[in-house]
């Protein structure tokens, strides 16, 4: 029978299936961070269990770490305790950890690929919903809860029921100034935040295969915002080249064996998808969110929608609620919306290509006077690379703050946050109420668009800045 | 895990769609290293005003709903982050059953790991129940029979039979999977020849 890529990965990881389809899957790679793991380790200790495969587990502190000078440690007592707890747990259970002062430290979904820990055809989990990011390598990667983290630590397996297959095909080319962030925002706008619920999405089509590895990660990353279990892309030459020689990539004869397996990872031509959606590259514009859900999205030429035009009562109420929270009026051109802050970073857009995109726009220009703008590289290695290329200087010269790596204002768990009613152009992935700080107002955009907003002082069209 | 018993309680209705896990428990409370104690911060930003005093308009701050065990809410409940702190906060508050027309995947799974029953009903039934909740009368959730009883009415609901069994018997997932240890060993043996790079590098 013909199979999709998802079907194939699933079948290759089956340890056991019950009559009702509930399955036990083997987990190849497990990423761990400080926020969703303490209770899992505690659970292991309470029941006298060990970590089955410490070598398949990699830990890093990212959510709670300060992005300012780290030489004095963490001042927030609770954050400090959480990071120290991770250190203790990793030591006790024999798990490799990139500590806060390790230059390989960074956001969990950035360091996995960077180290070659993320590999095609594998099942990768992490107590974090944006684990979907790793699907860019043709792996089945998804977020799990803390009880499941404990389950994976103890058994190296996970209990799952199979999802349905959903293919999103994007053909054509990206217009100038349009990025993979705009592609995924447009997709979420089209199918809605629950559009993928119950499915694993495979992204396909000529536009998708033309994307770089990092751009693919941005797309898979936000799959969770469309409600899907995971998002993946068939691995190709670009992926194999990216992985070749990374510290945790397969070596020597194992590399050859891996490659032989990896090139076969694709959906069969006549495989059946339960749902399909197609988009054309030429219809994709630079996008920006106006509301408090990632599906509340319009192109930069658009206007804030009017709830009165909505027939559906629930939708109408939710638009009204969003606009009230966001402090926006129906009919306003989104380009006229003034901003206070700019955040460039996160596991969605905190990689080197993202920083290059943004730096190109701000070079030799100044951040608008009323705007505070920050760049938080996704990892220590991204930061190092950017500094080698002089990007830090470009940013600093134009008035950006250049910070240490971490999640930072993507979720505002550390000191980086918005004040009530402050408005931010952000390259992160969630514009929920309070996400970037209580009462804070988030507009999700691509790195180039965030840079354009920093210069203009309002949301703006990145295409204006292309030469 | 606590065994799931029949619940009798006055349900609270939260007429909001897409309630995300940031709303259920905001990130400032994720710094804990424990599972307990989160109930007082459940729905924090709606429940308290900026000074930190309770917002009297919020349903879970008003009697009799402050004692509820059952929450009815709009569709796509629990979307967003994977934080299990969301079901922990619900449980710590005393809520052991959520009723909605749909849930986000991860949240839905997390509920079962914590003895919380997430019931899925069609929109029309949600309307009916939410109307009924205005009467402030108890309703009964019987998982064994897959039945909700309110006044003289009944609604049947569907649920995965394995998940139902785990809830009713309070089964520990990990213990169940560890019973399959021989199969996991066997899988790893095959893995070392089929995909050796997974274990070796
Ligand atoms: S950058 Fe944001 S979305 Fe990504 S892992 Fe960190 S908090 Fe989560």
XYZ file of C-alpha atoms and ligand atoms in Angstrom:
676
model
C 0.000 0.000 0.000
C 1.202 3.505 -0.762
C 2.375 5.479 2.204
C 3.031 9.071 3.134
C 6.313 10.143 4.704
C 4.503 10.335 8.028
C 3.165 6.763 7.619
C 6.678 5.503 6.908
C 8.287 7.162 9.912
C 5.428 5.951 12.093
C 5.797 2.346 10.925
C 9.557 2.344 11.453
C 9.105 3.310 15.110
C 6.339 0.957 16.189
C 7.241 -1.012 19.271
C 3.735 -2.286 19.895
C 0.156 -1.622 18.783
C -2.978 -2.418 20.763
C -6.175 -3.568 19.088
C -7.682 -0.101 19.317
C -4.710 1.439 17.487
C -3.044 2.925 20.560
C 0.651 2.519 19.824
C 3.943 2.556 21.594
C 6.522 4.444 19.508
C 10.264 4.481 19.934
C 11.742 7.946 20.467
C 15.130 8.547 18.804
C 15.857 11.981 20.157
C 14.632 13.730 23.297
C 15.278 17.408 23.982
C 14.814 18.715 27.502
C 14.581 22.245 28.919
C 14.232 23.714 32.384
C 10.550 24.685 32.440
C 8.775 21.450 31.567
C 11.189 18.908 33.060
C 11.577 19.373 36.841
C 8.341 17.543 37.679
C 9.277 14.729 35.290
C 12.631 14.095 36.982
C 10.903 14.366 40.352
C 8.491 11.650 39.177
C 11.386 9.375 38.205
C 12.989 9.839 41.593
C 9.756 9.164 43.466
C 9.263 5.871 41.700
C 12.909 4.888 41.633
C 13.196 4.868 37.876
C 16.195 5.617 35.690
C 16.598 7.372 32.354
C 16.622 4.542 29.825
C 18.774 6.212 27.163
C 20.645 9.241 28.506
C 22.651 9.297 25.252
C 19.543 10.010 23.203
C 18.695 12.946 25.450
C 20.042 16.486 25.264
C 19.252 19.285 27.715
C 19.586 23.057 27.649
C 18.333 26.001 29.698
C 16.694 28.556 27.439
C 13.293 29.836 28.572
C 14.373 31.396 31.817
C 17.888 32.641 31.220
C 18.741 36.341 31.257
C 19.749 37.827 27.908
C 21.832 40.551 29.502
C 25.262 40.103 31.093
C 25.407 36.581 32.559
C 28.564 36.846 34.580
C 26.588 37.532 37.761
C 24.214 34.591 37.298
C 20.420 34.822 37.476
C 18.960 37.378 39.865
C 15.365 36.095 39.831
C 15.254 33.472 42.606
C 12.653 31.223 41.013
C 14.292 31.241 37.587
C 17.599 30.503 39.204
C 16.163 27.556 41.109
C 14.647 26.148 37.934
C 17.900 26.392 35.974
C 19.872 24.902 38.874
C 17.334 22.101 39.174
C 17.948 21.210 35.541
C 21.691 21.143 36.161
C 21.283 18.857 39.163
C 18.894 16.549 37.344
C 21.158 16.209 34.337
C 24.061 15.370 36.542
C 22.111 12.838 38.587
C 20.663 11.082 35.533
C 23.718 11.348 33.288
C 22.272 13.646 30.626
C 24.338 15.956 28.464
C 23.579 19.617 29.213
C 24.565 22.870 27.542
C 24.829 25.123 30.575
C 24.092 28.837 30.614
C 27.676 29.795 29.946
C 28.363 27.199 27.259
C 28.700 28.866 23.864
C 26.495 26.145 22.388
C 23.654 27.204 24.693
C 20.554 28.547 22.968
C 16.904 27.910 22.238
C 16.269 24.189 22.302
C 14.877 24.110 18.739
C 17.840 26.008 17.375
C 20.556 23.943 19.007
C 19.085 20.559 17.992
C 19.630 21.161 14.264
C 22.817 23.124 14.886
C 24.430 20.155 16.638
C 23.183 17.567 14.164
C 21.076 16.041 16.954
C 18.037 16.523 14.702
C 18.014 13.917 11.915
C 15.726 12.871 9.058
C 13.352 9.996 9.634
C 13.726 10.092 13.389
C 11.108 10.721 16.047
C 12.050 13.757 18.090
C 10.124 14.985 21.108
C 10.474 17.762 23.642
C 8.260 19.193 26.366
C 7.614 22.164 24.143
C 5.026 22.717 21.443
C 7.465 24.248 18.941
C 9.278 20.936 18.630
C 7.469 20.900 15.283
C 10.465 22.951 14.044
C 12.573 19.816 13.575
C 10.097 18.488 11.002
C 12.007 20.617 8.485
C 14.527 17.762 8.398
C 11.929 15.164 7.496
C 11.649 13.950 11.055
C 8.469 13.397 13.006
C 8.827 15.981 15.732
C 6.221 17.078 18.226
C 5.671 18.649 21.614
C 4.651 16.624 24.647
C 3.499 17.358 28.192
C 5.588 16.853 31.310
C 4.024 13.458 32.149
C 5.043 12.346 28.688
C 8.538 13.741 29.215
C 8.741 11.476 32.244
C 7.415 8.592 30.168
C 10.064 9.094 27.487
C 12.836 9.450 30.051
C 11.810 6.182 31.694
C 10.995 4.096 28.627
C 12.402 5.921 25.545
C 8.930 5.413 24.078
C 5.685 7.301 23.865
C 2.046 6.213 23.725
C 0.362 7.727 20.678
C -2.592 7.356 18.371
C -1.995 7.955 14.717
C -2.999 11.301 13.229
C -4.438 11.818 9.768
C -2.403 13.006 6.763
C -2.705 16.583 5.533
C -0.688 17.939 2.618
C -0.160 21.640 1.994
C 1.328 22.297 -1.406
C 2.944 25.617 -2.146
C 4.121 26.078 -5.712
C 5.680 28.982 -7.542
C 8.195 31.514 -6.307
C 8.406 33.947 -3.432
C 8.174 37.588 -4.435
C 10.887 39.979 -3.291
C 10.629 40.807 0.401
C 8.412 37.808 1.096
C 9.751 35.053 3.368
C 8.773 31.650 4.676
C 7.330 33.425 7.746
C 4.802 35.065 5.439
C 4.040 31.687 3.866
C 3.207 30.076 7.188
C 1.253 33.115 8.432
C -0.789 33.022 5.261
C -1.391 29.287 5.679
C -2.582 29.756 9.264
C -4.813 32.620 8.159
C -6.305 30.330 5.560
C -6.880 27.134 7.548
C -7.266 28.656 11.035
C -5.623 27.793 14.350
C -7.615 24.561 14.577
C -7.334 23.777 10.850
C -4.654 21.173 11.471
C -6.089 19.581 14.611
C -5.876 15.795 14.358
C -3.413 15.919 11.460
C 0.252 15.758 10.647
C 0.991 18.242 7.880
C 3.427 17.571 5.071
C 4.549 20.732 3.281
C 5.311 20.086 -0.365
C 5.516 21.826 -3.723
C 8.188 23.629 -5.695
C 8.233 26.699 -3.482
C 8.820 24.621 -0.364
C 11.719 22.698 -1.925
C 13.274 25.949 -3.107
C 13.536 27.147 0.511
C 16.749 26.954 2.512
C 16.956 24.639 5.508
C 16.495 27.536 7.932
C 13.489 28.908 6.055
C 11.901 25.466 6.216
C 12.353 25.453 9.967
C 10.317 28.661 10.241
C 7.425 26.998 8.438
C 7.465 23.765 10.429
C 7.932 25.732 13.653
C 4.564 27.442 13.369
C 2.707 24.267 12.374
C 1.556 24.060 15.963
C -0.153 27.439 15.534
C -2.331 25.707 12.948
C -3.203 23.065 15.548
C -1.452 20.136 13.846
C 0.425 17.457 15.749
C 3.521 17.948 13.594
C 4.658 19.398 10.291
C 7.304 17.899 8.063
C 9.078 18.297 4.759
C 10.687 15.577 2.657
C 14.461 15.753 3.255
C 16.724 16.488 0.302
C 20.287 17.315 -0.662
C 20.133 20.672 1.188
C 19.290 18.883 4.411
C 22.030 16.284 3.992
C 24.619 18.960 3.231
C 23.492 20.955 6.242
C 23.961 17.945 8.540
C 27.243 16.713 7.129
C 30.025 17.235 9.673
C 27.900 18.581 12.546
C 29.081 17.437 16.007
C 26.241 14.946 16.586
C 25.631 13.893 12.983
C 26.397 10.279 12.042
C 30.061 9.644 11.260
C 31.986 7.517 8.744
C 30.225 4.286 7.755
C 27.201 5.322 9.801
C 26.935 8.459 7.685
C 26.749 6.327 4.539
C 24.159 4.045 6.046
C 22.135 7.009 7.258
C 22.249 8.682 3.867
C 21.072 5.534 2.173
C 18.069 5.487 4.521
C 17.409 9.220 4.349
C 17.159 9.503 0.572
C 14.280 7.044 0.606
C 12.250 9.222 2.959
C 9.439 10.551 0.812
C 5.719 10.111 0.362
C 4.831 7.658 -2.391
C 3.510 9.340 -5.536
C 0.029 7.950 -5.097
C -0.096 8.155 -1.315
C -3.432 9.218 0.074
C -3.847 12.445 2.032
C -7.008 12.962 4.062
C -6.913 16.682 3.407
C -5.103 18.892 0.902
C -4.671 22.627 0.470
C -2.730 24.446 -2.252
C -1.246 27.922 -2.359
C 0.587 29.816 -5.050
C 3.712 31.770 -4.224
C 2.649 34.767 -6.267
C -0.350 35.336 -3.978
C 1.761 35.528 -0.841
C 2.479 39.032 0.478
C 4.393 40.297 3.510
C 2.004 39.484 6.342
C 1.257 40.934 9.765
C -1.110 39.879 12.531
C -3.609 42.388 13.893
C -5.290 40.336 16.645
C -4.584 37.937 19.469
C -4.483 34.684 17.526
C -1.991 33.825 14.772
C -4.914 33.345 12.382
C -5.773 37.044 12.732
C -3.521 37.975 9.868
C -3.590 40.343 6.874
C -1.120 41.534 4.283
C 0.772 44.750 5.024
C -1.490 46.534 2.534
C -4.561 45.456 4.456
C -6.949 47.088 6.887
C -8.153 45.992 10.328
C -11.344 43.932 9.823
C -14.736 45.046 11.018
C -16.489 42.636 13.402
C -19.846 43.932 12.145
C -19.169 42.185 8.834
C -19.005 38.782 10.522
C -22.036 36.541 10.328
C -20.701 33.999 12.805
C -21.474 35.179 16.340
C -18.437 33.514 17.974
C -16.107 34.978 15.377
C -17.637 38.422 15.776
C -17.186 38.352 19.553
C -13.655 37.136 19.273
C -12.713 39.911 16.805
C -14.264 42.492 19.122
C -12.372 41.112 22.071
C -9.094 41.097 20.105
C -9.491 44.648 18.829
C -10.277 45.927 22.294
C -7.195 44.210 23.687
C -5.023 45.396 20.798
C -6.349 48.964 20.987
C -7.202 49.014 17.280
C -10.160 50.367 15.289
C -11.843 48.570 12.375
C -10.847 49.924 8.984
C -7.478 51.327 10.060
C -4.676 50.683 7.552
C -2.255 48.356 9.339
C 0.628 50.472 7.995
C -0.597 53.397 10.108
C -0.172 51.504 13.346
C 2.606 52.968 15.469
C 4.826 50.644 17.490
C 6.900 50.981 20.665
C 9.162 47.956 20.542
C 10.730 45.516 18.132
C 11.805 41.999 18.993
C 13.934 39.982 16.577
C 14.611 36.457 17.794
C 12.882 33.214 18.952
C 12.939 29.659 17.602
C 10.838 30.884 14.674
C 13.215 33.576 13.440
C 16.359 33.654 15.560
C 18.771 31.954 13.151
C 21.627 33.458 11.169
C 19.684 33.937 7.926
C 16.981 35.789 9.858
C 19.544 38.133 11.352
C 21.099 38.692 7.925
C 17.659 39.544 6.491
C 17.012 42.080 9.211
C 20.522 43.542 9.113
C 20.198 44.187 5.377
C 17.196 46.411 6.040
C 18.608 48.402 8.961
C 22.103 48.913 7.569
C 23.050 52.615 7.611
C 19.641 53.562 8.983
C 18.482 54.535 12.449
C 15.811 53.002 14.635
C 12.932 55.505 15.028
C 13.375 57.635 18.107
C 10.391 56.409 20.073
C 11.183 52.742 19.415
C 13.176 50.323 21.571
C 14.488 47.496 19.388
C 16.302 44.327 20.402
C 17.952 41.377 18.704
C 18.243 38.129 20.634
C 20.207 35.524 18.672
C 18.766 32.009 18.880
C 21.965 30.449 20.205
C 25.496 31.209 21.254
C 26.738 29.866 17.919
C 24.321 32.054 15.954
C 25.550 35.010 17.976
C 29.165 34.119 17.314
C 28.545 33.726 13.589
C 26.690 37.041 13.416
C 29.521 38.792 15.203
C 32.031 37.299 12.775
C 29.990 38.750 9.944
C 29.768 42.119 11.677
C 25.984 41.984 11.972
C 26.122 42.956 15.642
C 27.778 46.176 14.598
C 25.153 46.898 11.952
C 22.423 46.435 14.542
C 24.137 48.408 17.275
C 25.006 51.268 14.920
C 21.392 51.673 13.997
C 20.298 51.659 17.630
C 19.366 48.037 18.300
C 20.170 46.334 21.562
C 22.317 43.216 20.941
C 21.622 40.524 23.561
C 22.628 37.078 24.827
C 20.764 34.046 23.385
C 17.516 32.641 24.797
C 13.736 32.721 24.443
C 13.556 36.221 25.858
C 10.549 38.303 24.860
C 9.005 35.494 22.821
C 7.294 34.485 26.046
C 8.599 37.089 28.466
C 9.445 34.702 31.257
C 12.675 36.479 32.011
C 13.075 40.232 32.494
C 12.440 41.063 28.798
C 8.774 41.972 28.498
C 6.235 44.477 27.225
C 4.475 46.884 29.567
C 0.662 47.150 29.416
C -0.494 48.605 26.084
C 2.991 48.635 24.623
C 2.932 47.559 21.003
C 5.593 45.332 19.501
C 6.553 44.110 16.038
C 7.869 40.657 16.823
C 9.403 37.812 14.818
C 8.127 35.237 17.327
C 5.164 32.912 16.890
C 2.380 33.784 19.329
C 0.368 36.957 19.699
C -1.834 35.674 22.512
C -3.087 38.074 25.169
C -0.276 38.697 27.625
C 2.218 36.529 25.760
C 4.942 39.197 25.692
C 3.927 40.745 28.989
C 0.605 41.554 30.644
C -1.437 43.863 28.416
C 1.313 43.840 25.759
C 0.255 44.001 22.103
C 2.062 41.763 19.651
C 2.178 41.940 15.855
C 3.824 38.882 14.325
C 6.013 39.583 11.297
C 9.084 38.354 9.441
C 12.578 39.586 10.427
C 12.692 41.992 7.456
C 9.297 43.401 8.396
C 10.369 43.794 12.029
C 13.442 45.685 10.859
C 11.327 47.903 8.605
C 9.003 48.655 11.525
C 11.955 49.595 13.719
C 13.140 52.151 11.178
C 9.715 53.576 10.332
C 8.351 53.534 13.850
C 5.129 52.021 12.515
C 4.301 48.694 10.934
C 5.643 49.025 7.430
C 6.201 47.302 4.127
C 9.628 45.706 3.910
C 9.477 45.965 0.110
C 9.928 49.727 0.435
C 13.398 49.062 1.801
C 14.646 46.719 -0.894
C 17.162 48.107 -3.322
C -3.226 9.068 39.652
C -6.620 9.479 41.362
C -9.328 7.169 40.055
C -12.003 9.085 38.189
C -15.363 8.886 39.993
C -18.764 10.212 38.990
C -18.890 13.995 39.423
C -21.793 16.057 40.707
C -21.243 19.787 40.497
C -22.623 23.126 39.319
C -20.786 23.794 36.035
C -19.203 27.138 35.173
C -19.484 28.426 31.600
C -16.699 30.490 30.051
C -18.039 31.783 26.719
C -14.664 32.307 25.019
C -13.253 30.401 22.032
C -9.565 29.502 21.571
C -8.751 29.671 25.274
C -4.996 29.163 25.146
C -2.709 27.760 27.795
C -1.200 31.234 28.365
C -4.690 32.295 29.514
C -5.173 29.206 31.645
C -1.875 29.733 33.438
C 0.426 32.607 32.450
C 4.136 32.021 32.116
C 5.175 33.773 35.319
C 3.824 30.728 37.149
C 5.816 28.231 35.104
C 8.888 28.833 37.202
C 7.704 26.326 39.777
C 9.381 22.958 40.115
C 6.227 21.386 41.614
C 2.935 20.183 40.201
C 0.774 21.591 42.969
C -0.196 25.061 44.146
C -1.144 26.482 40.746
C -4.920 26.631 41.372
C -4.874 30.104 42.864
C -3.336 31.417 39.638
C -5.681 29.646 37.239
C -6.913 32.147 34.582
C -4.805 34.710 36.435
C -5.173 37.662 34.089
C -8.940 37.388 33.858
C -9.338 36.468 37.487
C -7.354 39.260 39.098
C -7.059 42.928 38.204
C -3.795 44.766 37.920
C -3.461 45.324 41.652
C -3.739 41.585 42.173
C -7.158 41.724 43.834
C -9.896 39.362 42.615
C -12.006 40.574 39.717
C -15.583 40.140 40.995
C -17.034 39.821 37.494
C -15.050 36.720 36.641
C -17.190 33.618 36.924
C -14.741 31.523 38.927
C -14.618 34.272 41.563
C -18.361 34.154 42.170
C -20.360 31.705 44.252
C -21.294 28.926 43.567
C -18.901 28.673 40.614
C -15.796 29.146 42.741
C -16.354 25.565 43.910
C -17.039 24.061 40.523
C -15.563 20.815 39.300
C -16.856 21.255 35.747
C -15.850 23.894 33.216
C -17.744 24.454 29.965
C -15.905 26.533 27.342
C -15.740 27.573 23.684
C -14.077 25.564 20.943
C -10.347 24.846 20.525
C -9.793 24.868 24.281
C -6.180 24.582 25.484
C -4.435 25.683 22.303
C -0.889 27.036 22.347
C 1.952 25.885 24.541
C 2.397 22.286 25.697
C 2.655 23.302 29.356
C 1.149 20.642 31.596
C 0.857 23.432 34.133
C -2.513 24.119 32.473
C -4.189 20.871 33.573
C -2.259 21.040 36.874
C -3.780 24.472 37.528
C -7.291 23.260 36.653
C -6.881 20.231 38.883
C -5.452 22.240 41.758
C -8.448 24.572 41.523
C -10.712 21.511 41.701
C -11.814 21.186 38.083
C -11.768 17.555 36.972
C -13.958 17.792 33.887
C -13.866 20.195 30.924
C -16.582 20.299 28.272
C -15.943 21.871 24.863
C -16.604 21.201 21.202
C -12.877 20.759 20.474
C -9.453 20.791 22.119
C -5.868 21.281 21.092
C -4.086 17.906 20.861
C -1.412 18.268 23.503
C -3.737 19.752 26.096
C -6.253 16.975 25.470
C -3.621 14.291 26.114
C -2.263 16.109 29.133
C -5.705 16.019 30.780
C -5.804 12.225 30.834
C -2.375 12.034 32.446
C -3.764 14.011 35.352
C -7.139 12.426 35.925
C -9.083 15.176 34.154
C -11.869 14.201 31.763
C -12.118 16.404 28.636
C -15.537 15.816 27.055
C -16.193 16.667 23.407
C -19.761 17.612 22.477
C -21.318 19.136 19.352
C -21.831 22.935 19.482
C -25.599 22.553 19.850
C -25.187 20.456 22.991
C -22.683 22.949 24.389
C -25.341 25.671 23.913
C -27.910 23.556 25.692
C -25.619 22.877 28.638
C -24.391 26.447 28.899
C -28.003 27.653 28.977
C -28.731 25.169 31.702
C -25.709 26.311 33.699
C -27.423 29.663 34.282
C -29.768 27.870 36.661
C -26.861 27.145 38.965
C -27.976 23.572 39.446
C -25.824 20.499 39.743
C -25.224 18.270 36.768
C -23.836 14.733 36.859
C -20.968 13.370 34.785
C -20.887 9.583 34.662
C -17.831 8.370 32.789
C -18.661 4.679 33.176
C -21.950 5.196 31.311
C -20.578 8.086 29.187
C -23.532 10.219 30.227
C -24.145 13.787 31.353
C -27.355 14.239 33.325
C -28.871 17.686 33.852
C -32.404 18.113 35.183
C -34.486 15.580 33.319
C -32.184 15.550 30.317
C -29.287 13.372 29.320
C -26.451 13.714 26.841
C -24.259 10.798 25.782
C -20.639 11.431 24.934
C -17.947 9.513 23.072
C -14.539 8.673 24.456
C -11.588 6.490 23.541
C -12.120 3.223 25.438
C -8.493 2.825 26.460
C -8.315 6.374 27.791
C -11.574 5.765 29.648
C -10.188 2.660 31.277
C -7.009 4.475 32.359
C -9.054 7.271 33.954
C -11.462 4.982 35.766
C -8.738 2.713 37.091
C -6.278 5.548 37.688
C -3.618 3.645 35.724
C -0.038 4.851 35.577
C 1.002 5.057 31.935
C 4.669 4.510 32.640
C 4.089 1.325 34.586
C 1.942 0.023 31.734
C 4.646 0.773 29.176
C 7.383 -0.702 31.332
C 5.506 -3.999 31.182
C 6.403 -3.939 27.487
C 10.096 -3.823 28.312
C 10.918 -7.030 26.390
C 9.404 -5.454 23.270
C 11.400 -2.273 23.745
C 14.578 -4.334 24.151
C 13.756 -6.213 20.988
C 13.135 -2.945 19.132
C 16.471 -1.528 20.254
C 18.234 -4.665 19.076
C 16.755 -4.266 15.617
C 17.514 -0.551 15.720
C 21.200 -1.178 16.234
C 21.302 -3.026 12.921
C 18.637 -1.112 10.913
C 19.533 2.439 11.906
C 22.794 2.096 13.824
C 23.567 5.826 13.723
C 20.662 6.513 16.074
C 22.326 4.716 18.982
C 25.988 5.076 18.104
C 26.845 8.678 17.380
S 11.586 30.897 21.523
Fe 9.493 31.088 22.190
S 8.337 29.535 21.147
Fe 10.504 29.051 20.923
S 10.936 27.606 22.561
Fe 11.402 29.648 23.334
S 9.501 30.348 24.283
Fe 8.987 28.587 23.026
